[in-house]
PDB file of C-alpha atoms in Angstrom:
ATOM      1  CA  MET A   1     -96.141  24.128  64.037  1.00  0.00           C
ATOM      2  CA  GLU A   2     -95.160  20.485  64.496  1.00  0.00           C
ATOM      3  CA  ALA A   3     -91.950  19.996  66.435  1.00  0.00           C
ATOM      4  CA  ARG A   4     -89.242  17.969  64.696  1.00  0.00           C
ATOM      5  CA  THR A   5     -86.871  16.905  67.453  1.00  0.00           C
ATOM      6  CA  PRO A   6     -83.442  15.429  66.689  1.00  0.00           C
ATOM      7  CA  ARG A   7     -82.235  12.235  68.271  1.00  0.00           C
ATOM      8  CA  PRO A   8     -80.380  13.199  71.469  1.00  0.00           C
ATOM      9  CA  PRO A   9     -76.635  13.415  70.778  1.00  0.00           C
ATOM     10  CA  ASP A  10     -73.883  12.717  73.301  1.00  0.00           C
ATOM     11  CA  LEU A  11     -73.019  16.123  74.754  1.00  0.00           C
ATOM     12  CA  ALA A  12     -69.483  14.985  75.550  1.00  0.00           C
ATOM     13  CA  ARG A  13     -68.873  14.835  71.791  1.00  0.00           C
ATOM     14  CA  CYS A  14     -70.817  17.986  70.839  1.00  0.00           C
ATOM     15  CA  ALA A  15     -69.980  21.606  70.180  1.00  0.00           C
ATOM     16  CA  LEU A  16     -73.034  23.750  70.986  1.00  0.00           C
ATOM     17  CA  PHE A  17     -73.743  27.022  69.161  1.00  0.00           C
ATOM     18  CA  LEU A  18     -76.742  28.975  70.413  1.00  0.00           C
ATOM     19  CA  ASP A  19     -78.385  32.159  69.198  1.00  0.00           C
ATOM     20  CA  LEU A  20     -79.638  34.529  71.884  1.00  0.00           C
ATOM     21  CA  ASP A  21     -82.830  36.470  71.047  1.00  0.00           C
ATOM     22  CA  GLY A  22     -85.667  34.099  70.223  1.00  0.00           C
ATOM     23  CA  THR A  23     -83.519  31.099  71.154  1.00  0.00           C
ATOM     24  CA  LEU A  24     -82.113  31.488  74.673  1.00  0.00           C
ATOM     25  CA  ALA A  25     -84.306  34.507  75.430  1.00  0.00           C
ATOM     26  CA  PRO A  26     -87.941  35.008  74.432  1.00  0.00           C
ATOM     27  CA  ILE A  27     -88.540  37.706  71.835  1.00  0.00           C
ATOM     28  CA  ALA A  28     -89.120  40.978  73.709  1.00  0.00           C
ATOM     29  CA  PRO A  29     -91.073  44.096  72.709  1.00  0.00           C
ATOM     30  CA  SER A  30     -87.760  45.927  72.204  1.00  0.00           C
ATOM     31  CA  PRO A  31     -84.067  44.922  72.257  1.00  0.00           C
ATOM     32  CA  ASP A  32     -83.538  46.681  75.593  1.00  0.00           C
ATOM     33  CA  ALA A  33     -86.337  44.648  77.203  1.00  0.00           C
ATOM     34  CA  ALA A  34     -84.815  41.241  76.422  1.00  0.00           C
ATOM     35  CA  ARG A  35     -83.909  39.002  79.356  1.00  0.00           C
ATOM     36  CA  VAL A  36     -82.413  35.523  79.563  1.00  0.00           C
ATOM     37  CA  PRO A  37     -84.259  33.537  82.261  1.00  0.00           C
ATOM     38  CA  GLY A  38     -82.178  32.662  85.306  1.00  0.00           C
ATOM     39  CA  ALA A  39     -82.986  28.983  84.791  1.00  0.00           C
ATOM     40  CA  THR A  40     -81.509  29.204  81.291  1.00  0.00           C
ATOM     41  CA  VAL A  41     -78.293  30.778  82.594  1.00  0.00           C
ATOM     42  CA  ALA A  42     -78.019  27.920  85.109  1.00  0.00           C
ATOM     43  CA  LEU A  43     -78.646  25.423  82.289  1.00  0.00           C
ATOM     44  CA  LEU A  44     -75.869  26.990  80.217  1.00  0.00           C
ATOM     45  CA  ARG A  45     -73.480  26.554  83.129  1.00  0.00           C
ATOM     46  CA  ARG A  46     -74.311  22.823  83.235  1.00  0.00           C
ATOM     47  CA  LEU A  47     -73.938  22.521  79.474  1.00  0.00           C
ATOM     48  CA  VAL A  48     -70.501  24.150  79.589  1.00  0.00           C
ATOM     49  CA  CYS A  49     -69.403  21.411  81.985  1.00  0.00           C
ATOM     50  CA  ALA A  50     -71.062  18.644  79.955  1.00  0.00           C
ATOM     51  CA  THR A  51     -69.373  19.758  76.718  1.00  0.00           C
ATOM     52  CA  GLY A  52     -65.961  20.417  78.216  1.00  0.00           C
ATOM     53  CA  GLY A  53     -66.355  24.108  77.424  1.00  0.00           C
ATOM     54  CA  ALA A  54     -67.427  23.612  73.802  1.00  0.00           C
ATOM     55  CA  LEU A  55     -70.386  25.989  73.981  1.00  0.00           C
ATOM     56  CA  ALA A  56     -70.595  29.374  72.279  1.00  0.00           C
ATOM     57  CA  VAL A  57     -73.271  32.007  71.830  1.00  0.00           C
ATOM     58  CA  VAL A  58     -73.571  33.215  68.223  1.00  0.00           C
ATOM     59  CA  SER A  59     -75.705  36.352  68.072  1.00  0.00           C
ATOM     60  CA  GLY A  60     -76.422  39.607  66.312  1.00  0.00           C
ATOM     61  CA  ARG A  61     -75.917  41.346  69.654  1.00  0.00           C
ATOM     62  CA  SER A  62     -72.587  42.878  70.605  1.00  0.00           C
ATOM     63  CA  ILE A  63     -70.309  40.907  72.917  1.00  0.00           C
ATOM     64  CA  GLU A  64     -70.790  43.580  75.582  1.00  0.00           C
ATOM     65  CA  VAL A  65     -74.566  43.091  75.567  1.00  0.00           C
ATOM     66  CA  ILE A  66     -74.302  39.290  75.419  1.00  0.00           C
ATOM     67  CA  ASP A  67     -72.081  39.294  78.510  1.00  0.00           C
ATOM     68  CA  ARG A  68     -74.540  41.527  80.345  1.00  0.00           C
ATOM     69  CA  LEU A  69     -77.525  39.327  79.485  1.00  0.00           C
ATOM     70  CA  LEU A  70     -75.718  36.136  80.527  1.00  0.00           C
ATOM     71  CA  GLN A  71     -73.918  37.376  83.640  1.00  0.00           C
ATOM     72  CA  PRO A  72     -72.204  36.012  85.632  1.00  0.00           C
ATOM     73  CA  LEU A  73     -71.232  33.691  82.763  1.00  0.00           C
ATOM     74  CA  ARG A  74     -68.465  34.715  80.372  1.00  0.00           C
ATOM     75  CA  LEU A  75     -68.662  32.344  77.420  1.00  0.00           C
ATOM     76  CA  PRO A  76     -67.000  32.048  74.035  1.00  0.00           C
ATOM     77  CA  VAL A  77     -69.121  34.306  71.833  1.00  0.00           C
ATOM     78  CA  ALA A  78     -69.519  35.610  68.315  1.00  0.00           C
ATOM     79  CA  GLY A  79     -71.191  39.004  68.349  1.00  0.00           C
ATOM     80  CA  LEU A  80     -72.632  41.166  65.574  1.00  0.00           C
ATOM     81  CA  HIS A  81     -73.149  38.114  63.343  1.00  0.00           C
ATOM     82  CA  GLY A  82     -69.459  37.251  63.521  1.00  0.00           C
ATOM     83  CA  ALA A  83     -67.974  40.751  63.243  1.00  0.00           C
ATOM     84  CA  GLN A  84     -66.841  40.266  66.860  1.00  0.00           C
ATOM     85  CA  TRP A  85     -65.390  37.001  68.148  1.00  0.00           C
ATOM     86  CA  ARG A  86     -64.070  35.857  71.539  1.00  0.00           C
ATOM     87  CA  GLY A  87     -62.618  32.386  71.789  1.00  0.00           C
ATOM     88  CA  PRO A  88     -62.361  29.927  74.659  1.00  0.00           C
ATOM     89  CA  GLY A  89     -59.034  31.351  75.793  1.00  0.00           C
ATOM     90  CA  SER A  90     -60.437  34.907  75.724  1.00  0.00           C
ATOM     91  CA  GLN A  91     -58.538  35.598  72.499  1.00  0.00           C
ATOM     92  CA  ALA A  92     -60.549  38.293  70.727  1.00  0.00           C
ATOM     93  CA  TRP A  93     -61.018  39.620  67.214  1.00  0.00           C
ATOM     94  CA  GLU A  94     -63.147  42.389  65.697  1.00  0.00           C
ATOM     95  CA  LEU A  95     -63.612  43.213  62.054  1.00  0.00           C
ATOM     96  CA  PRO A  96     -61.992  46.597  61.329  1.00  0.00           C
ATOM     97  CA  VAL A  97     -64.412  49.168  59.903  1.00  0.00           C
ATOM     98  CA  ASP A  98     -64.260  52.745  58.656  1.00  0.00           C
ATOM     99  CA  ARG A  99     -65.730  54.652  61.599  1.00  0.00           C
ATOM    100  CA  ASP A 100     -66.586  57.732  59.553  1.00  0.00           C
ATOM    101  CA  ARG A 101     -68.621  55.677  57.078  1.00  0.00           C
ATOM    102  CA  ALA A 102     -70.278  53.830  59.952  1.00  0.00           C
ATOM    103  CA  ALA A 103     -71.333  57.152  61.486  1.00  0.00           C
ATOM    104  CA  ARG A 104     -72.761  58.362  58.168  1.00  0.00           C
ATOM    105  CA  LEU A 105     -74.692  55.120  57.719  1.00  0.00           C
ATOM    106  CA  LEU A 106     -76.125  55.377  61.226  1.00  0.00           C
ATOM    107  CA  ALA A 107     -77.242  58.953  60.521  1.00  0.00           C
ATOM    108  CA  ARG A 108     -79.051  57.779  57.367  1.00  0.00           C
ATOM    109  CA  LEU A 109     -80.893  55.083  59.285  1.00  0.00           C
ATOM    110  CA  ARG A 110     -81.863  57.511  62.038  1.00  0.00           C
ATOM    111  CA  ASP A 111     -83.293  59.832  59.401  1.00  0.00           C
ATOM    112  CA  ILE A 112     -85.468  56.970  58.135  1.00  0.00           C
ATOM    113  CA  ALA A 113     -86.845  56.324  61.620  1.00  0.00           C
ATOM    114  CA  ALA A 114     -87.141  59.968  62.714  1.00  0.00           C
ATOM    115  CA  GLY A 115     -90.583  60.894  63.979  1.00  0.00           C
ATOM    116  CA  GLN A 116     -92.021  57.451  63.250  1.00  0.00           C
ATOM    117  CA  ALA A 117     -93.920  55.896  66.151  1.00  0.00           C
ATOM    118  CA  GLY A 118     -93.012  52.277  66.844  1.00  0.00           C
ATOM    119  CA  ILE A 119     -89.766  52.347  64.845  1.00  0.00           C
ATOM    120  CA  TYR A 120     -86.489  52.002  66.729  1.00  0.00           C
ATOM    121  CA  VAL A 121     -82.860  52.241  65.577  1.00  0.00           C
ATOM    122  CA  GLU A 122     -80.455  49.936  67.416  1.00  0.00           C
ATOM    123  CA  ASP A 123     -76.870  51.209  67.395  1.00  0.00           C
ATOM    124  CA  LYS A 124     -74.469  48.267  67.799  1.00  0.00           C
ATOM    125  CA  ASP A 125     -71.360  50.383  67.195  1.00  0.00           C
ATOM    126  CA  ILE A 126     -70.344  48.787  63.865  1.00  0.00           C
ATOM    127  CA  SER A 127     -73.669  47.196  62.927  1.00  0.00           C
ATOM    128  CA  PHE A 128     -77.094  48.848  62.895  1.00  0.00           C
ATOM    129  CA  ALA A 129     -80.697  47.682  62.877  1.00  0.00           C
ATOM    130  CA  ILE A 130     -84.109  49.258  62.423  1.00  0.00           C
ATOM    131  CA  HIS A 131     -86.825  47.463  64.376  1.00  0.00           C
ATOM    132  CA  TYR A 132     -90.449  47.942  63.338  1.00  0.00           C
ATOM    133  CA  ARG A 133     -92.256  45.258  65.356  1.00  0.00           C
ATOM    134  CA  HIS A 134     -94.626  47.923  66.683  1.00  0.00           C
ATOM    135  CA  ALA A 135     -95.239  49.435  63.248  1.00  0.00           C
ATOM    136  CA  PRO A 136     -95.884  46.407  61.010  1.00  0.00           C
ATOM    137  CA  ARG A 137     -97.789  48.448  58.418  1.00  0.00           C
ATOM    138  CA  GLU A 138     -94.573  50.340  57.713  1.00  0.00           C
ATOM    139  CA  GLU A 139     -92.643  47.197  56.775  1.00  0.00           C
ATOM    140  CA  ALA A 140     -92.602  47.736  53.001  1.00  0.00           C
ATOM    141  CA  ARG A 141     -91.527  51.374  53.332  1.00  0.00           C
ATOM    142  CA  ILE A 142     -88.858  50.639  55.949  1.00  0.00           C
ATOM    143  CA  ARG A 143     -87.398  47.790  53.922  1.00  0.00           C
ATOM    144  CA  ALA A 144     -87.257  49.878  50.765  1.00  0.00           C
ATOM    145  CA  GLU A 145     -85.659  52.889  52.446  1.00  0.00           C
ATOM    146  CA  VAL A 146     -83.125  50.814  54.382  1.00  0.00           C
ATOM    147  CA  ALA A 147     -82.235  48.940  51.188  1.00  0.00           C
ATOM    148  CA  ALA A 148     -81.606  52.253  49.439  1.00  0.00           C
ATOM    149  CA  ALA A 149     -79.414  53.468  52.300  1.00  0.00           C
ATOM    150  CA  ALA A 150     -77.484  50.191  52.431  1.00  0.00           C
ATOM    151  CA  ALA A 151     -76.846  50.353  48.684  1.00  0.00           C
ATOM    152  CA  ASP A 152     -74.903  53.583  49.165  1.00  0.00           C
ATOM    153  CA  PHE A 153     -72.560  51.758  51.568  1.00  0.00           C
ATOM    154  CA  ALA A 154     -72.460  48.441  49.698  1.00  0.00           C
ATOM    155  CA  SER A 155     -68.659  48.275  49.552  1.00  0.00           C
ATOM    156  CA  ASP A 156     -68.532  47.941  53.344  1.00  0.00           C
ATOM    157  CA  TYR A 157     -71.980  46.790  54.447  1.00  0.00           C
ATOM    158  CA  THR A 158     -74.651  44.279  53.534  1.00  0.00           C
ATOM    159  CA  LEU A 159     -78.378  44.228  54.267  1.00  0.00           C
ATOM    160  CA  GLN A 160     -80.008  41.401  56.218  1.00  0.00           C
ATOM    161  CA  PHE A 161     -83.744  41.196  56.906  1.00  0.00           C
ATOM    162  CA  GLY A 162     -85.025  39.353  59.975  1.00  0.00           C
ATOM    163  CA  LYS A 163     -88.195  39.123  62.030  1.00  0.00           C
ATOM    164  CA  MET A 164     -89.558  42.684  61.903  1.00  0.00           C
ATOM    165  CA  VAL A 165     -86.039  44.074  61.612  1.00  0.00           C
ATOM    166  CA  ALA A 166     -83.787  45.357  58.848  1.00  0.00           C
ATOM    167  CA  GLU A 167     -80.110  45.137  59.753  1.00  0.00           C
ATOM    168  CA  VAL A 168     -77.143  46.651  57.969  1.00  0.00           C
ATOM    169  CA  LYS A 169     -74.022  44.776  59.019  1.00  0.00           C
ATOM    170  CA  PRO A 170     -70.359  44.743  57.970  1.00  0.00           C
ATOM    171  CA  ARG A 171     -69.723  42.870  54.747  1.00  0.00           C
ATOM    172  CA  GLY A 172     -67.722  39.647  54.795  1.00  0.00           C
ATOM    173  CA  VAL A 173     -68.941  38.067  58.030  1.00  0.00           C
ATOM    174  CA  ASP A 174     -71.943  36.008  59.045  1.00  0.00           C
ATOM    175  CA  LYS A 175     -72.875  33.415  61.647  1.00  0.00           C
ATOM    176  CA  GLY A 176     -71.590  30.642  59.403  1.00  0.00           C
ATOM    177  CA  SER A 177     -68.081  32.087  59.332  1.00  0.00           C
ATOM    178  CA  ALA A 178     -68.266  32.504  63.120  1.00  0.00           C
ATOM    179  CA  VAL A 179     -69.093  28.818  63.591  1.00  0.00           C
ATOM    180  CA  GLU A 180     -66.240  27.861  61.251  1.00  0.00           C
ATOM    181  CA  ARG A 181     -63.829  29.971  63.311  1.00  0.00           C
ATOM    182  CA  PHE A 182     -64.875  28.156  66.491  1.00  0.00           C
ATOM    183  CA  MET A 183     -64.698  24.716  64.861  1.00  0.00           C
ATOM    184  CA  ALA A 184     -61.053  25.368  63.992  1.00  0.00           C
ATOM    185  CA  VAL A 185     -59.963  25.639  67.643  1.00  0.00           C
ATOM    186  CA  ALA A 186     -60.097  23.506  70.798  1.00  0.00           C
ATOM    187  CA  PRO A 187     -62.311  22.441  72.477  1.00  0.00           C
ATOM    188  CA  PHE A 188     -64.721  22.804  69.517  1.00  0.00           C
ATOM    189  CA  ALA A 189     -62.573  21.126  66.865  1.00  0.00           C
ATOM    190  CA  SER A 190     -63.474  17.565  65.800  1.00  0.00           C
ATOM    191  CA  ARG A 191     -66.800  17.649  67.654  1.00  0.00           C
ATOM    192  CA  LEU A 192     -70.345  17.326  66.312  1.00  0.00           C
ATOM    193  CA  PRO A 193     -71.666  20.886  65.830  1.00  0.00           C
ATOM    194  CA  VAL A 194     -75.185  21.605  67.099  1.00  0.00           C
ATOM    195  CA  MET A 195     -76.668  24.997  66.183  1.00  0.00           C
ATOM    196  CA  ALA A 196     -79.997  26.441  67.342  1.00  0.00           C
ATOM    197  CA  GLY A 197     -81.416  29.737  66.097  1.00  0.00           C
ATOM    198  CA  ASP A 198     -84.685  31.396  65.211  1.00  0.00           C
ATOM    199  CA  ASP A 199     -84.077  33.875  62.407  1.00  0.00           C
ATOM    200  CA  LEU A 200     -82.858  34.310  58.839  1.00  0.00           C
ATOM    201  CA  THR A 201     -79.423  35.319  60.105  1.00  0.00           C
ATOM    202  CA  ASP A 202     -78.979  31.800  61.509  1.00  0.00           C
ATOM    203  CA  GLU A 203     -79.350  30.120  58.115  1.00  0.00           C
ATOM    204  CA  ALA A 204     -75.669  30.678  57.250  1.00  0.00           C
ATOM    205  CA  ALA A 205     -74.710  28.818  60.432  1.00  0.00           C
ATOM    206  CA  PHE A 206     -77.198  26.041  59.650  1.00  0.00           C
ATOM    207  CA  ALA A 207     -75.504  25.573  56.264  1.00  0.00           C
ATOM    208  CA  VAL A 208     -72.046  25.237  57.839  1.00  0.00           C
ATOM    209  CA  VAL A 209     -73.334  22.820  60.485  1.00  0.00           C
ATOM    210  CA  ALA A 210     -75.014  20.692  57.794  1.00  0.00           C
ATOM    211  CA  ARG A 211     -71.789  20.578  55.772  1.00  0.00           C
ATOM    212  CA  LEU A 212     -69.948  19.358  58.876  1.00  0.00           C
ATOM    213  CA  GLY A 213     -72.539  16.628  59.487  1.00  0.00           C
ATOM    214  CA  GLY A 214     -74.008  18.314  62.556  1.00  0.00           C
ATOM    215  CA  ILE A 215     -77.466  19.149  63.891  1.00  0.00           C
ATOM    216  CA  ALA A 216     -79.281  22.370  62.910  1.00  0.00           C
ATOM    217  CA  ILE A 217     -82.403  23.315  64.874  1.00  0.00           C
ATOM    218  CA  LYS A 218     -84.799  26.094  63.881  1.00  0.00           C
ATOM    219  CA  ILE A 219     -86.615  27.714  66.807  1.00  0.00           C
ATOM    220  CA  GLY A 220     -90.128  28.892  65.952  1.00  0.00           C
ATOM    221  CA  ASP A 221     -91.949  28.840  62.644  1.00  0.00           C
ATOM    222  CA  GLY A 222     -90.882  30.008  59.202  1.00  0.00           C
ATOM    223  CA  ASP A 223     -89.021  28.573  56.245  1.00  0.00           C
ATOM    224  CA  THR A 224     -85.627  27.103  57.052  1.00  0.00           C
ATOM    225  CA  SER A 225     -82.923  24.787  55.779  1.00  0.00           C
ATOM    226  CA  ALA A 226     -82.684  23.205  59.245  1.00  0.00           C
ATOM    227  CA  PRO A 227     -84.057  19.646  59.326  1.00  0.00           C
ATOM    228  CA  TRP A 228     -85.105  19.989  62.970  1.00  0.00           C
ATOM    229  CA  GLN A 229     -87.520  22.467  64.524  1.00  0.00           C
ATOM    230  CA  LEU A 230     -88.726  23.354  68.021  1.00  0.00           C
ATOM    231  CA  PRO A 231     -91.581  25.791  68.737  1.00  0.00           C
ATOM    232  CA  ASP A 232     -89.969  28.241  71.171  1.00  0.00           C
ATOM    233  CA  PRO A 233     -87.088  28.908  73.605  1.00  0.00           C
ATOM    234  CA  ASP A 234     -88.842  26.929  76.350  1.00  0.00           C
ATOM    235  CA  ALA A 235     -88.909  23.833  74.142  1.00  0.00           C
ATOM    236  CA  LEU A 236     -85.206  24.246  73.363  1.00  0.00           C
ATOM    237  CA  ALA A 237     -84.420  24.643  77.071  1.00  0.00           C
ATOM    238  CA  ARG A 238     -86.302  21.424  77.840  1.00  0.00           C
ATOM    239  CA  TRP A 239     -84.432  19.567  75.100  1.00  0.00           C
ATOM    240  CA  LEU A 240     -81.057  20.857  76.284  1.00  0.00           C
ATOM    241  CA  ASP A 241     -81.935  20.119  79.909  1.00  0.00           C
ATOM    242  CA  ASP A 242     -82.754  16.543  78.933  1.00  0.00           C
ATOM    243  CA  LEU A 243     -79.378  16.266  77.199  1.00  0.00           C
ATOM    244  CA  SER A 244     -77.578  17.571  80.275  1.00  0.00           C
ATOM    245  CA  ALA A 245     -79.367  14.986  82.435  1.00  0.00           C
ATOM    246  CA  ARG A 246     -78.162  12.069  80.304  1.00  0.00           C
ATOM    247  CA  GLY A 247     -75.043  10.084  80.920  1.00  0.00           C
ATOM    248  CA  PRO A 248     -72.666   9.636  77.974  1.00  0.00           C
ATOM    249  CA  SER A 249     -74.696   7.927  75.213  1.00  0.00           C
ATOM    250  CA  GLY A 250     -77.279   6.829  77.767  1.00  0.00           C
ATOM    251  CA  PRO A 251     -80.780   7.564  79.028  1.00  0.00           C
ATOM    252  CA  PRO A 252     -81.575  10.362  81.498  1.00  0.00           C
ATOM    253  CA  ARG A 253     -80.061   9.889  84.941  1.00  0.00           C
ATOM    254  CA  HIS A 254     -82.461   9.793  87.868  1.00  0.00           C
ATOM    255  CA  GLU A 255     -80.663  10.663  91.060  1.00  0.00           C
TER     256      GLU A 255
END
């Protein structure tokens, strides 16, 4: 793919929104194997300072897992595609769900994956995903069976396909609504939103960022509404590192 790199914005006027898997962390063989490089954690610390704290992670992971992957940092985060939210002052919100229905949905998904090599069910407490990266020939079957299961819970849940994953998540939230929630509070409000993400679930956030006149960056290949595109997490890290090395509205500093 050909990289389409945006003109460097002034970080002091930006609000950064970053996906995790495939954006801050390379795609791993399984969710449990994902790691955020130490250099990226250090970069995030610098970016928090450069943006005056206007940096949030917006991910399909739970807040608990995000915190573990980014330790020792504790950032504003939107977890489970916006079903969980923690603001800059540690104010927190979680979408209420019917736990009995969630348990029944999880059981259905586990039945779909039972005895199938290379197929893994990720339990995120109120959101659930079936990963089939290691069983690509089963994609059509998995998608059809998960769609049928999700349809039985359609009043509470919606189906979202991603890269070799089918996720059933609570209805009424997405990464776009999470970005809007951040942009309504300090220090994010009135800043230029910059969103980077790699998957279909990030498109809702890209749409909100575009409406607000911001910068949307797709990481990796694939169709996207984002006008800008970088090939991989390393390329994003280099771009962000260059931004952090610049003075306000100026070229990189050489010290």
